[in-house]
GROMACS .gro file of C-alpha atoms in nm:
model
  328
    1UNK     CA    1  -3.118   2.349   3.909
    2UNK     CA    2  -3.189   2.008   3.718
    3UNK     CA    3  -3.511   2.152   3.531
    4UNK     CA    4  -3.324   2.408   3.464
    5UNK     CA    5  -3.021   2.262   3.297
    6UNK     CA    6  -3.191   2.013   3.136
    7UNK     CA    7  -3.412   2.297   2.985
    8UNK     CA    8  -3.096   2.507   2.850
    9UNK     CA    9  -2.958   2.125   2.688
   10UNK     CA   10  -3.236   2.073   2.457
   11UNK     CA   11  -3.194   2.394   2.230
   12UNK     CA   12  -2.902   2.243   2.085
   13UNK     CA   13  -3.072   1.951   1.988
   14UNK     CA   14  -3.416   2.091   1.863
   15UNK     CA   15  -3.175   2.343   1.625
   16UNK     CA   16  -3.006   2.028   1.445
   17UNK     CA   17  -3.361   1.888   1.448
   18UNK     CA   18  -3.450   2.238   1.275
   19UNK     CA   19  -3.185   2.271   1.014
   20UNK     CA   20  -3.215   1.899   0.938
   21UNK     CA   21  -3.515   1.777   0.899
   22UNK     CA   22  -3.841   1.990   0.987
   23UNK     CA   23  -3.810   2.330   0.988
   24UNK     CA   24  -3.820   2.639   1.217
   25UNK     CA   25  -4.161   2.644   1.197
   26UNK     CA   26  -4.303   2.263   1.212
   27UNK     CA   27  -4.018   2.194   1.496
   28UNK     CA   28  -4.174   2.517   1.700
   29UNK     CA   29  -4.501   2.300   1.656
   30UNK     CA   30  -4.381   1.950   1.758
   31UNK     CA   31  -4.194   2.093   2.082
   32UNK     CA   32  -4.506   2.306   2.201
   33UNK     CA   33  -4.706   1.981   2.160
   34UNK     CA   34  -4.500   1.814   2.402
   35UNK     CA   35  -4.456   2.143   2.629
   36UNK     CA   36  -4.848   2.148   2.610
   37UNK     CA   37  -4.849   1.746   2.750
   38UNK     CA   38  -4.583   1.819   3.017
   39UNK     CA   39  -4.809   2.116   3.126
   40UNK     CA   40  -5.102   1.884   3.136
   41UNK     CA   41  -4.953   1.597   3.340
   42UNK     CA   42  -4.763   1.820   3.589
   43UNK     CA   43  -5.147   2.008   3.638
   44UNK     CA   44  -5.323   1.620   3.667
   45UNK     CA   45  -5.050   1.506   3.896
   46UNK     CA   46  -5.158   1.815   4.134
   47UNK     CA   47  -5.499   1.636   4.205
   48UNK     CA   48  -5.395   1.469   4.545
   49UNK     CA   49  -5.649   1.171   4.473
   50UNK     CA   50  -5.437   1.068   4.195
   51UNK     CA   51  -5.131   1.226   4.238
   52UNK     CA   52  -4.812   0.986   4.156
   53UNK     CA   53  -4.464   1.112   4.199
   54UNK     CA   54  -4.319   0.972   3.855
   55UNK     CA   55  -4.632   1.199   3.720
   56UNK     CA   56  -4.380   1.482   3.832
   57UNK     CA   57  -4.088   1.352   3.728
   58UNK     CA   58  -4.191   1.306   3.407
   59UNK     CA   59  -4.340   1.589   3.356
   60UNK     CA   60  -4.066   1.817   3.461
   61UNK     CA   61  -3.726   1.613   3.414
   62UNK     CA   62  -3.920   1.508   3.038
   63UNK     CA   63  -4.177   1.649   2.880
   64UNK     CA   64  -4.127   2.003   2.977
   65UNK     CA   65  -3.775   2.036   2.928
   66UNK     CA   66  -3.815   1.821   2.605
   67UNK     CA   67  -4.099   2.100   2.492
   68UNK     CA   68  -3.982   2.409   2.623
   69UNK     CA   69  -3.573   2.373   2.556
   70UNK     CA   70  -3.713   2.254   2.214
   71UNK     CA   71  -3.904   2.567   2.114
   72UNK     CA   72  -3.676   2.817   2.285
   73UNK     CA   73  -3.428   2.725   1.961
   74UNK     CA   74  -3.654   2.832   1.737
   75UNK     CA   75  -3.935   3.097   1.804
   76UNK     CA   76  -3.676   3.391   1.814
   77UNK     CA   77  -3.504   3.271   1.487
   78UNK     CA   78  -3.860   3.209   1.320
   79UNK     CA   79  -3.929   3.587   1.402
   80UNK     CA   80  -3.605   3.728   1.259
   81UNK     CA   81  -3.646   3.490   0.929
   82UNK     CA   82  -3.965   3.730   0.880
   83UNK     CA   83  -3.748   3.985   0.783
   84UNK     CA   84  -3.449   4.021   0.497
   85UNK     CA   85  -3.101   4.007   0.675
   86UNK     CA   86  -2.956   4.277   0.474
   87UNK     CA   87  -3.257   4.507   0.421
   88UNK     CA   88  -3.393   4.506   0.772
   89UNK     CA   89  -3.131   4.486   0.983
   90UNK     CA   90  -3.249   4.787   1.246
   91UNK     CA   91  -3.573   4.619   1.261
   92UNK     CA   92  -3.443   4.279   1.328
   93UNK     CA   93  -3.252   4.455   1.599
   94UNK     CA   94  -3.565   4.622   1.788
   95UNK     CA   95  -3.705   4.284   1.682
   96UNK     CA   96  -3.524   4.115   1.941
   97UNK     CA   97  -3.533   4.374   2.192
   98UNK     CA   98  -3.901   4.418   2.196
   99UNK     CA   99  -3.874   4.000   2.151
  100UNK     CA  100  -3.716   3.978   2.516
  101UNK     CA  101  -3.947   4.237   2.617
  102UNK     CA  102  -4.251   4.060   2.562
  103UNK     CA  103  -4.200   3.740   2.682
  104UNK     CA  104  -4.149   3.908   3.058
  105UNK     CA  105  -4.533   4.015   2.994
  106UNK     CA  106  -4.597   3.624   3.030
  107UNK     CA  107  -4.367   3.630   3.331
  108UNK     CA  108  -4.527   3.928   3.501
  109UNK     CA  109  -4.893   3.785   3.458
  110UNK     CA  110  -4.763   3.398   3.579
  111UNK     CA  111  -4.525   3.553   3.845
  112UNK     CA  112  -4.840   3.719   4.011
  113UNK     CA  113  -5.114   3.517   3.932
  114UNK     CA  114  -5.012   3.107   3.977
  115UNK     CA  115  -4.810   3.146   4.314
  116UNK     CA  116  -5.109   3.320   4.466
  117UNK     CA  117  -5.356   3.118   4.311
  118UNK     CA  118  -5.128   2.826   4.474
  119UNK     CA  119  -5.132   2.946   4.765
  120UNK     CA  120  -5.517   3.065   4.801
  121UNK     CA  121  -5.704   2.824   4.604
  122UNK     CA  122  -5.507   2.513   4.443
  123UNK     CA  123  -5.170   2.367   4.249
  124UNK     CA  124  -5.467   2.235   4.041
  125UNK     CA  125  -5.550   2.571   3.962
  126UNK     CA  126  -5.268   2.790   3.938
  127UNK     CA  127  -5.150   2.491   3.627
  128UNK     CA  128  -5.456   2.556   3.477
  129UNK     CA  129  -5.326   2.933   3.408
  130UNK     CA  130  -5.030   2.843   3.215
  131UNK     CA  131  -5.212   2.587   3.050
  132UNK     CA  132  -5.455   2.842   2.917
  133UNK     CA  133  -5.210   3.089   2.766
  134UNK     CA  134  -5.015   2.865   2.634
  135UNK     CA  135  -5.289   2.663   2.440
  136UNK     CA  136  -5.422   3.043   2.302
  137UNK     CA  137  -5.054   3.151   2.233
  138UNK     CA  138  -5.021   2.830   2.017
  139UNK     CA  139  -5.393   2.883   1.868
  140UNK     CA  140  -5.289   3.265   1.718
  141UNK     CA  141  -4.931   3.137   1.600
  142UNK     CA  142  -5.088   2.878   1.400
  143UNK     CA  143  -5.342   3.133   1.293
  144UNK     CA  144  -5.095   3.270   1.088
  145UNK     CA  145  -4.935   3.008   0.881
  146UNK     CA  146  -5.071   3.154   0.622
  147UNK     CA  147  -4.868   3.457   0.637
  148UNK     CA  148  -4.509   3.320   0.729
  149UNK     CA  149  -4.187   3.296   0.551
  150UNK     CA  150  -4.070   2.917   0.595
  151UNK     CA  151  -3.680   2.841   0.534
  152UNK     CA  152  -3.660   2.487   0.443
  153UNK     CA  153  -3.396   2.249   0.577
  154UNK     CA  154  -3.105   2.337   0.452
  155UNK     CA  155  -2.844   2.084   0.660
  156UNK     CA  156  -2.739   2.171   1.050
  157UNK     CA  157  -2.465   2.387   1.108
  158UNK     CA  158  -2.442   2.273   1.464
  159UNK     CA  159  -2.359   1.873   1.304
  160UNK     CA  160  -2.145   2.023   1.030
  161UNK     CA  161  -1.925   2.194   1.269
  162UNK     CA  162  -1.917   1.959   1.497
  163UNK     CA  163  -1.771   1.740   1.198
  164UNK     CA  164  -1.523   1.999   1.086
  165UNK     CA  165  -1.380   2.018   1.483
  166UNK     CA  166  -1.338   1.621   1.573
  167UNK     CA  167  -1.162   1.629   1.204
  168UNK     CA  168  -0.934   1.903   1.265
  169UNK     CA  169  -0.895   1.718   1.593
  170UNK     CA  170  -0.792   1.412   1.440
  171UNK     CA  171  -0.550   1.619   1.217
  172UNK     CA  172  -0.438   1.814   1.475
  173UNK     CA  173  -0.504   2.120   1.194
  174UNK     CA  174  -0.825   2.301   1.053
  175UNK     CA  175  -0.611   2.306   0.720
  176UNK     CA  176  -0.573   1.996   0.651
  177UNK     CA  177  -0.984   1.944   0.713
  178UNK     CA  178  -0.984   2.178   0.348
  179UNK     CA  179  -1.067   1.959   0.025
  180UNK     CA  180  -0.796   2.162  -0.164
  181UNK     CA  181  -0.546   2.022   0.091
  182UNK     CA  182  -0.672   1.699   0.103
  183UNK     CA  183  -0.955   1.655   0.355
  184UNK     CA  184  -1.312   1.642   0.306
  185UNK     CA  185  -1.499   2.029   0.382
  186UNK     CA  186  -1.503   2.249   0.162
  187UNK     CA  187  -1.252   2.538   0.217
  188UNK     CA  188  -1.516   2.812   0.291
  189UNK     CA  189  -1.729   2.578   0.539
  190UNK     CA  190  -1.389   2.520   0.723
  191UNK     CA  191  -1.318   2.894   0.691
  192UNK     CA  192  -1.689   2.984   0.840
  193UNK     CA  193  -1.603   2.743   1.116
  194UNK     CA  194  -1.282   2.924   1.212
  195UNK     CA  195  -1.485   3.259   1.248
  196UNK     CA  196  -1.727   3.089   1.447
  197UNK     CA  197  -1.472   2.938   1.671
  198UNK     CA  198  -1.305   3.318   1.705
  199UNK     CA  199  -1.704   3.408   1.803
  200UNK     CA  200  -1.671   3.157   2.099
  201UNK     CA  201  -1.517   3.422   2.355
  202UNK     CA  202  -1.805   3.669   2.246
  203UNK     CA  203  -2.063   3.404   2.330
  204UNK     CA  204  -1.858   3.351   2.633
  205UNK     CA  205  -1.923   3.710   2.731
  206UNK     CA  206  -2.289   3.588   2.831
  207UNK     CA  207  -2.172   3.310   3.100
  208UNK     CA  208  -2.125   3.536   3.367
  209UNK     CA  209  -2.463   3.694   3.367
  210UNK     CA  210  -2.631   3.390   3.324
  211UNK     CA  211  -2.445   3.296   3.686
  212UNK     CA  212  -2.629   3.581   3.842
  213UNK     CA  213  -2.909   3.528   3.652
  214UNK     CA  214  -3.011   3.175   3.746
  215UNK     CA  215  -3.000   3.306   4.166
  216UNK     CA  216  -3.334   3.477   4.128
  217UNK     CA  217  -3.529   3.074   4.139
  218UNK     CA  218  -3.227   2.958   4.318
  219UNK     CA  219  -3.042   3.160   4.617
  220UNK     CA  220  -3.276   3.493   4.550
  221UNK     CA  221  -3.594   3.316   4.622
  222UNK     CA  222  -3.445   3.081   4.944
  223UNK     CA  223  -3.422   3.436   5.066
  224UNK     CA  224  -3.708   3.581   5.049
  225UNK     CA  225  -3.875   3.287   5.208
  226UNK     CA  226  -3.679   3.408   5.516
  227UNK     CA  227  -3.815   3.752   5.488
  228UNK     CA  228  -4.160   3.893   5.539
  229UNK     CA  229  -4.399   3.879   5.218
  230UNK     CA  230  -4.658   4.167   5.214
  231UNK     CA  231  -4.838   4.403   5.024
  232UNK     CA  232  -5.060   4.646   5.182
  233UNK     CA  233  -5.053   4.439   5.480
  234UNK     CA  234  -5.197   4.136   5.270
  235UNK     CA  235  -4.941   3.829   5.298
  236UNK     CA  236  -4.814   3.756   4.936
  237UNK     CA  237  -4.664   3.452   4.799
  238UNK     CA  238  -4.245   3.463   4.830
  239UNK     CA  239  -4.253   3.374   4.479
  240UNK     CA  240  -4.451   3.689   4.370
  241UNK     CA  241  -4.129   3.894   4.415
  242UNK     CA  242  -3.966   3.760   4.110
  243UNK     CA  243  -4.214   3.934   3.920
  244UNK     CA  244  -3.990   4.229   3.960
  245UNK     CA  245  -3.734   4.133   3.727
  246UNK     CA  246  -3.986   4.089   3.439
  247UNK     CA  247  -4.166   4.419   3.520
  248UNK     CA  248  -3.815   4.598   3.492
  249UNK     CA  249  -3.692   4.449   3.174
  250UNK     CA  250  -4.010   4.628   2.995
  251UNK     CA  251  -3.946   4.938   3.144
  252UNK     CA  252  -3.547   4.878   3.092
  253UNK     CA  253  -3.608   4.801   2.767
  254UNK     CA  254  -3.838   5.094   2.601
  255UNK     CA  255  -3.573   5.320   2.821
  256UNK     CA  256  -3.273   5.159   2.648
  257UNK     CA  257  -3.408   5.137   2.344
  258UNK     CA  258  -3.639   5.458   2.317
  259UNK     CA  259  -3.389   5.717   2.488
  260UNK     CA  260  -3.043   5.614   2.547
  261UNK     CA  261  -2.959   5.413   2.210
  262UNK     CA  262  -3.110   5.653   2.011
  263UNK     CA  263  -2.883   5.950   2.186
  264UNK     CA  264  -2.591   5.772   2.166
  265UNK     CA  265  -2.614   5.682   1.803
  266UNK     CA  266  -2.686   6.028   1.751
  267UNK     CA  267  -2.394   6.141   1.887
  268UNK     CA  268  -2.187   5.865   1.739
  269UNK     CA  269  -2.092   5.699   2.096
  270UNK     CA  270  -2.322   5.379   2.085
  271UNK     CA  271  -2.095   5.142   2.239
  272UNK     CA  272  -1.975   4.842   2.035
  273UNK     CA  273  -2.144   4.479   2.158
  274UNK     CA  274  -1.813   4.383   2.369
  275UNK     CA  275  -1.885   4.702   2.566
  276UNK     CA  276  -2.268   4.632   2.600
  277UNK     CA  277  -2.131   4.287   2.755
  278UNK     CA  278  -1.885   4.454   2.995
  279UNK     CA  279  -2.169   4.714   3.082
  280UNK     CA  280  -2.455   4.390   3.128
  281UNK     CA  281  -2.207   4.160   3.368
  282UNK     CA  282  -2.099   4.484   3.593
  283UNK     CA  283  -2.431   4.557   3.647
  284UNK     CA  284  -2.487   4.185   3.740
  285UNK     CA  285  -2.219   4.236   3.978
  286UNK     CA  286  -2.406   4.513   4.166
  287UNK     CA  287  -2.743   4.294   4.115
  288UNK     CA  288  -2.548   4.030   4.386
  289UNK     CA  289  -2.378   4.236   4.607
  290UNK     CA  290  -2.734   4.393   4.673
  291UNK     CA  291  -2.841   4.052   4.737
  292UNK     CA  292  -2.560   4.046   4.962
  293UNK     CA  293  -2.624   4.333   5.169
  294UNK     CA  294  -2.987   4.204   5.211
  295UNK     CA  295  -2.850   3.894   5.324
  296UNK     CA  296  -2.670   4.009   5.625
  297UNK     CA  297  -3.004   4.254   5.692
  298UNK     CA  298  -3.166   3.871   5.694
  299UNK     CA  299  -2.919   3.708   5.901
  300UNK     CA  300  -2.932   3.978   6.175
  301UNK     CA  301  -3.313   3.999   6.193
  302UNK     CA  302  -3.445   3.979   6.530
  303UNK     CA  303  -3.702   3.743   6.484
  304UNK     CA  304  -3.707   3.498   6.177
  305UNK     CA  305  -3.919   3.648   5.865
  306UNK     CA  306  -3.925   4.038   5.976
  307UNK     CA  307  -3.704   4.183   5.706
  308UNK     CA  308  -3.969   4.329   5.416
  309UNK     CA  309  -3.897   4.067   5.087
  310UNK     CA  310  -3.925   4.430   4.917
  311UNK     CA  311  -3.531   4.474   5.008
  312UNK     CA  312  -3.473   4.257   4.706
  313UNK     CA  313  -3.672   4.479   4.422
  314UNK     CA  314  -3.270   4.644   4.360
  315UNK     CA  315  -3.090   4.324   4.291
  316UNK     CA  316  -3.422   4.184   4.071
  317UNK     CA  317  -3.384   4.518   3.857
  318UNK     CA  318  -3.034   4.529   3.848
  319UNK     CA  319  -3.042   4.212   3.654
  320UNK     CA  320  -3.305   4.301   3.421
  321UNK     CA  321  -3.080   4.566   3.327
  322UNK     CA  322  -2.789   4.369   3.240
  323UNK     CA  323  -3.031   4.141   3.055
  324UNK     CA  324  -3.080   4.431   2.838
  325UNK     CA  325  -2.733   4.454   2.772
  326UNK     CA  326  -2.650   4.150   2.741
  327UNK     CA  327  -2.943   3.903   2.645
  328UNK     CA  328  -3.115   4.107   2.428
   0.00000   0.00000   0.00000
């Protein structure tokens, strides 16, 4: 739960970083150079001869977090500055769809392969996997430099509105914060941060998934390492299940966005995005009451670890489809 707050924390500092001083594209760089070196410890501190637990700490509480958080800021924004705002906006929407989609495809293959590598051969090991892709992944996006469209610094919203709000709180009024009535912003900056501020219960709108969504390495996988893990009568990793939820966010996602969209804007019923959001946390809501109904099945079993861990493949694809909804 740590790792995993600490993780969502550094986005907001990498962006000011971003819109400050480097760049989308030479902040994604410094941040997957640390990522890379929190990869490398946490794989050196799973050597037993040499293993130290501040190698761990450091590695997941620092590095890690530092280096992914950092990046996660950036790559999706570096992706849509490829394309013109105006000119390609359906393509910076599929852009982000097929975005989410692909990044499961790194799920799927480290959902499978490290926890049964863990389990079979070594930690060492299973590290080395992630290690691998990541250093390739890194190769082939520096590859193309060449090619990209690099937005300079141009100042960070995230410190200029955070200006404009502690003035307004000193003030006790946005309009006073306006040069023309005698504060410091300029009127449209203040302006853009009021529309932002009326964006806040949209953003909200994500919270609630994101609840249900951080049970599947919490409360979703405490379960199924009460139930039995199998597959073909081979025993499987717990762990491996989670693999599910990647797997059906593809498969959501070329549904959603290859059938269903396309008929509904067709037929001029695509719902609006406050709809998609009502759609995406519902659906979250049936992801944990299946997880709830499994867990009575697990606390009547007759003997501990009988239950089959594929009882939980409805509430893992229930909440890929919500993340289509609403993540995406």
């Amino acid at each position: 739960g740590i790792f995993s707050g600490l993780i969502m924390l550094f986005p907001i500092i990498s962006a000011a970083i971003a819109d400050t001083w480097l760049g989308t594209y030479k902040t994604i760089l410094v941040f997957s150079g640390i990522y890379a070196a929190g990869l490398t410890l946490m794989d050196i501190a799973a050597i037993e001869s040499i293993s130290s637990p501040w190698m761990v700490y450091l590695a997941l509480f620092g590095l890690i977090t530092i280096g992914s958080g950092g990046i996660k800021s950036c790559v999706n924004v570096f992706g849509a500055q490829q394309m013109h705002p105006e000119l390609h906006k359906p393509q910076i929407e599929k852009f982000y769809m097929y975005f989410y989609a692909s990044i499961n495809v790194g799920s799927i293959v480290g959902g499978l392969a490290v926890p049964q590598v863990a389990e079979s051969v070594s930690f060492f090991a299973a590290y080395l996997i992630p290690i691998s892709f990541f250093i390739v992944a890194t190769i082939v996006f520096v590859a193309g430099s060449s090619r990209y469209v690099k937005i300079k610094p141009q100042g960070s919203a995230v410190v200029g509105v955070a200006k404009v709000v502690l003035s307004a709180a000193r003030h006790c009024s946005f309009v006073r914060t306006k040069k023309t009535h005698g504060g410091t912003f300029d009127d449209a900056f203040v302006e853009d941060v009021l529309k932002l501020m009326r964006l806040l219960p949209v953003c909200s709108m994500t919270v609630p998934l994101m609840v249900a969504y951080n049970q599947m390495t919490t409360a979703f996988l405490t379960q199924s390492e009460k139930m039995h893990s199998s597959l073909f009568g081979e025993p499987i990793a717990p762990e491996m299940i989670q693999t599910v939820d990647p797997v059906a966010v593809i498969i959501s996602s070329l549904v959603v966005e290859r059938l269903i969209f396309p008929k509904l804007k067709a037929i001029d019923m695509m719902p609006n995005p406050m709809v998609r959001f009502a759609i995406g946390n519902l659906i979250g809501v049936v992801a944990l009451l299946c997880a709830f109904g499994v867990e009575l099945g697990v606390m009547h079993q007759d003997k501990p670890n009988t239950l089959s861990v594929w009882w939980q493949i409805p509430q893992f694809s229930f909440i890929a489809l919500a993340e289509i909804f609403v993540i995406s």
